[in-house]
Backbone as JSON, one array per atom type, in Angstrom:
{
  "sequence": "MLSKTKNYLKANGFKYKKNYVSPLIASENYYVLRFGKKLLNNRYVVQYSYTWTGRMKINQINLRLHGQKRPRVFRNEAQLLAYLKKHLKNLPE",
  "N": [[-17.54, -19.49, -45.73], [-15.28, -18.43, -43.33], [-17.17, -17.01, -41.7], [-17.46, -15.57, -39.3], [-15.67, -13.47, -39.57], [-16.72, -12.12, -41.78], [-19.2, -11.33, -40.7], [-18.28, -9.58, -38.71], [-17.12, -7.57, -40.3], [-19.41, -6.61, -41.66], [-20.89, -5.62, -39.48], [-19.38, -3.44, -38.72], [-19.61, -1.64, -40.77], [-18.27, -2.11, -43.21], [-17.88, -2.75, -46.67], [-17.83, -5.58, -48.87], [-16.41, -7.81, -51.34], [-16.42, -10.94, -52.84], [-14.44, -13.59, -54.23], [-13.8, -16.7, -55.85], [-11.09, -18.79, -56.59], [-9.95, -21.36, -58.52], [-7.29, -23.07, -59.24], [-5.92, -24.89, -62.04], [-3.72, -26.63, -61.92], [-2.55, -26.74, -59.29], [-3.33, -28.22, -56.07], [-4.58, -26.73, -54.17], [-7.19, -24.43, -53.38], [-8.32, -21.04, -53.77], [-9.68, -18.36, -51.96], [-10.74, -15.17, -52.23], [-11.24, -12.15, -50.62], [-12.16, -8.92, -50.9], [-12.22, -5.83, -49.19], [-13.52, -2.81, -47.66], [-14.3, 0.56, -46.49], [-15.14, 2.66, -48.29], [-13.6, 2.38, -50.69], [-12.55, -0.71, -52.1], [-9.92, -1.62, -51.07], [-8.49, -3.27, -49.38], [-7.57, -6.63, -48.58], [-8.09, -10.14, -48.05], [-6.7, -13.35, -48.45], [-7.53, -16.67, -48.64], [-6.08, -19.76, -48.47], [-7.05, -22.91, -49.22], [-7.78, -26.42, -48.94], [-9.14, -29.68, -49.6], [-9.83, -32.4, -47.44], [-9.41, -36.0, -47.45], [-11.82, -36.94, -46.63], [-13.57, -35.06, -47.45], [-13.86, -32.7, -46.07], [-13.33, -29.2, -45.58], [-10.17, -27.7, -45.37], [-8.36, -25.17, -43.96], [-5.42, -23.78, -45.01], [-3.79, -21.5, -44.96], [-4.02, -18.0, -44.21], [-3.82, -14.94, -45.73], [-3.43, -11.56, -45.14], [-3.77, -8.33, -46.37], [-3.68, -5.13, -45.66], [-4.58, -1.72, -46.5], [-1.86, -0.08, -47.9], [0.13, -1.73, -46.85], [3.2, -3.4, -47.25], [4.0, -6.1, -47.18], [2.14, -9.14, -46.88], [0.22, -10.08, -43.97], [0.35, -13.11, -42.22], [-1.78, -15.68, -41.22], [-2.91, -18.49, -39.3], [-5.43, -19.35, -38.58], [-8.94, -18.4, -38.26], [-9.49, -17.08, -35.85], [-7.12, -15.8, -35.07], [-6.9, -13.99, -37.19], [-9.22, -12.41, -36.81], [-8.67, -11.22, -34.31], [-6.49, -9.61, -35.0], [-7.7, -7.93, -36.91], [-9.62, -6.56, -35.34], [-8.0, -4.99, -33.8], [-6.62, -3.38, -35.67], [-8.34, -2.26, -37.63], [-9.55, 0.07, -36.85], [-7.77, 2.11, -37.31], [-7.6, 2.5, -40.02], [-7.47, 4.35, -43.1], [-10.14, 6.13, -44.77]],
  "CA": [[-16.17, -19.57, -45.24], [-14.91, -17.31, -42.47], [-18.41, -16.26, -41.46], [-17.28, -14.63, -38.19], [-14.97, -12.3, -40.1], [-17.67, -11.38, -42.62], [-20.16, -10.69, -39.81], [-17.59, -8.46, -38.07], [-17.0, -6.51, -41.3], [-20.75, -6.03, -41.86], [-21.29, -4.89, -38.28], [-18.6, -2.2, -38.63], [-19.86, -0.78, -41.93], [-17.39, -2.38, -44.33], [-18.42, -3.47, -47.82], [-16.87, -6.56, -49.36], [-16.68, -8.55, -52.56], [-15.68, -12.19, -52.72], [-14.14, -14.36, -55.44], [-13.18, -18.01, -55.66], [-10.15, -19.13, -57.65], [-9.6, -22.77, -58.47], [-6.28, -23.3, -60.27], [-5.99, -26.2, -62.68], [-2.58, -27.49, -61.61], [-2.34, -26.91, -57.85], [-4.42, -28.86, -55.36], [-5.19, -25.77, -53.27], [-8.12, -23.45, -53.91], [-8.13, -19.73, -53.17], [-10.85, -17.54, -51.71], [-10.25, -13.8, -52.1], [-12.27, -11.22, -50.18], [-11.71, -7.53, -50.89], [-13.12, -5.09, -48.33], [-13.2, -1.44, -47.31], [-15.47, 1.41, -46.22], [-15.56, 3.24, -49.57], [-12.87, 1.64, -51.73], [-12.22, -2.09, -51.71], [-8.47, -1.67, -51.24], [-7.92, -4.23, -48.44], [-7.99, -7.97, -48.99], [-7.48, -11.32, -47.47], [-6.7, -14.51, -49.34], [-7.54, -17.91, -47.88], [-5.68, -20.94, -49.22], [-7.67, -24.07, -48.59], [-7.87, -27.66, -49.7], [-10.11, -30.61, -49.04], [-9.25, -33.64, -46.94], [-9.94, -37.15, -48.18], [-13.21, -37.13, -46.21], [-14.38, -34.01, -48.06], [-13.92, -31.51, -45.23], [-12.47, -28.11, -46.0], [-9.05, -27.45, -44.46], [-7.69, -23.89, -44.23], [-3.97, -23.93, -44.9], [-3.14, -20.23, -44.65], [-4.79, -16.79, -44.48], [-2.96, -13.79, -45.96], [-4.17, -10.3, -45.04], [-3.02, -7.16, -46.8], [-4.44, -3.9, -45.47], [-4.16, -0.61, -47.36], [-0.54, 0.48, -47.65], [1.12, -2.68, -46.33], [4.09, -3.95, -48.28], [3.97, -7.57, -47.13], [0.91, -9.6, -46.23], [0.29, -10.73, -42.66], [-0.04, -14.51, -42.4], [-2.48, -16.26, -40.07], [-3.21, -19.91, -39.46], [-6.85, -19.6, -38.38], [-9.8, -17.22, -38.28], [-9.43, -16.38, -34.57], [-5.96, -14.89, -35.13], [-7.26, -12.94, -38.14], [-10.19, -11.52, -36.16], [-7.98, -10.45, -33.27], [-5.69, -8.59, -35.68], [-8.6, -6.96, -37.52], [-10.23, -5.73, -34.3], [-7.0, -4.05, -33.32], [-6.07, -2.51, -36.69], [-9.3, -1.66, -38.54], [-9.92, 1.41, -36.39], [-6.77, 3.06, -37.77], [-7.56, 2.54, -41.47], [-8.03, 5.54, -43.75], [-11.41, 5.87, -45.47]],
  "C": [[-15.85, -18.29, -44.49], [-16.1, -16.41, -42.17], [-18.27, -15.27, -40.31], [-16.62, -13.35, -38.67], [-15.92, -11.47, -40.95], [-18.72, -10.68, -41.76], [-19.55, -9.49, -39.1], [-17.46, -7.29, -39.04], [-18.34, -5.83, -41.55], [-21.16, -5.16, -40.68], [-20.57, -3.55, -38.16], [-18.68, -1.34, -39.88], [-18.91, -0.97, -43.09], [-18.16, -3.11, -45.42], [-17.39, -4.5, -48.25], [-17.36, -7.24, -50.62], [-15.83, -9.8, -52.52], [-15.54, -12.88, -54.07], [-13.55, -15.7, -55.04], [-12.28, -18.27, -56.85], [-9.77, -20.58, -57.47], [-8.58, -23.05, -59.58], [-6.34, -24.73, -60.8], [-4.9, -27.15, -62.22], [-2.46, -27.77, -60.12], [-3.56, -27.55, -57.19], [-5.14, -27.91, -54.42], [-6.14, -24.84, -54.04], [-7.9, -22.15, -53.17], [-9.45, -19.0, -53.09], [-10.33, -16.14, -51.42], [-11.41, -12.91, -51.7], [-11.64, -9.83, -50.09], [-12.71, -6.73, -50.08], [-12.62, -3.69, -48.08], [-14.46, -0.65, -47.04], [-16.01, 2.0, -47.51], [-14.92, 2.5, -50.73], [-12.55, 0.25, -51.22], [-10.72, -2.31, -51.88], [-7.76, -2.54, -50.19], [-8.37, -5.62, -48.89], [-7.39, -9.02, -48.1], [-7.71, -12.49, -48.4], [-6.6, -15.75, -48.46], [-7.14, -19.04, -48.81], [-6.26, -22.15, -48.51], [-7.65, -25.26, -49.53], [-8.91, -28.54, -49.03], [-9.38, -31.87, -48.57], [-9.88, -34.81, -47.7], [-11.37, -37.47, -47.77], [-14.13, -36.05, -46.77], [-14.51, -32.75, -47.23], [-12.94, -30.46, -45.74], [-11.41, -27.85, -44.94], [-8.37, -26.15, -44.87], [-6.21, -24.07, -43.99], [-3.31, -22.63, -44.44], [-4.09, -19.09, -45.0], [-3.8, -15.64, -44.59], [-3.82, -12.54, -45.94], [-3.26, -9.17, -45.47], [-3.94, -5.94, -46.67], [-3.85, -2.8, -46.35], [-2.79, -0.1, -46.95], [0.49, -0.49, -47.1], [1.92, -3.28, -47.47], [4.03, -5.47, -48.35], [2.69, -8.03, -46.43], [1.2, -10.19, -44.85], [-0.28, -12.13, -42.82], [-0.63, -15.03, -41.1], [-2.79, -17.71, -40.36], [-4.69, -20.23, -39.28], [-7.62, -18.28, -38.3], [-9.73, -16.43, -36.97], [-8.26, -15.4, -34.54], [-6.25, -13.72, -36.06], [-8.21, -11.94, -37.51], [-9.55, -10.66, -35.09], [-7.16, -9.33, -33.89], [-6.58, -7.51, -36.29], [-9.22, -6.03, -36.48], [-9.27, -4.66, -33.81], [-6.64, -3.0, -34.37], [-7.1, -1.85, -37.61], [-9.73, -0.25, -38.11], [-9.0, 2.48, -36.96], [-6.72, 3.18, -39.29], [-8.07, 3.86, -42.01], [-9.31, 5.16, -44.49], [-11.13, 5.36, -46.81]]
}
């Protein structure tokens, strides 16, 4: 999931750790990826569900970089990548 974003993070020297969360009550699943150069203090959360044909459908992507009070919300991976390319250069170590 979100392979372009993970490849971009690897290419720029970021480490990451991924988790999957599947709640019992809600129909949506959550994919959490924490990333950073030294500390894993940035994260993005992908809310996804499955269609009746079994395809994965991304509903929302929330990104919270170090020090941000509110998460940034994206609808697809292209918007997320454009934002990361612009803002990852200014992150503290």
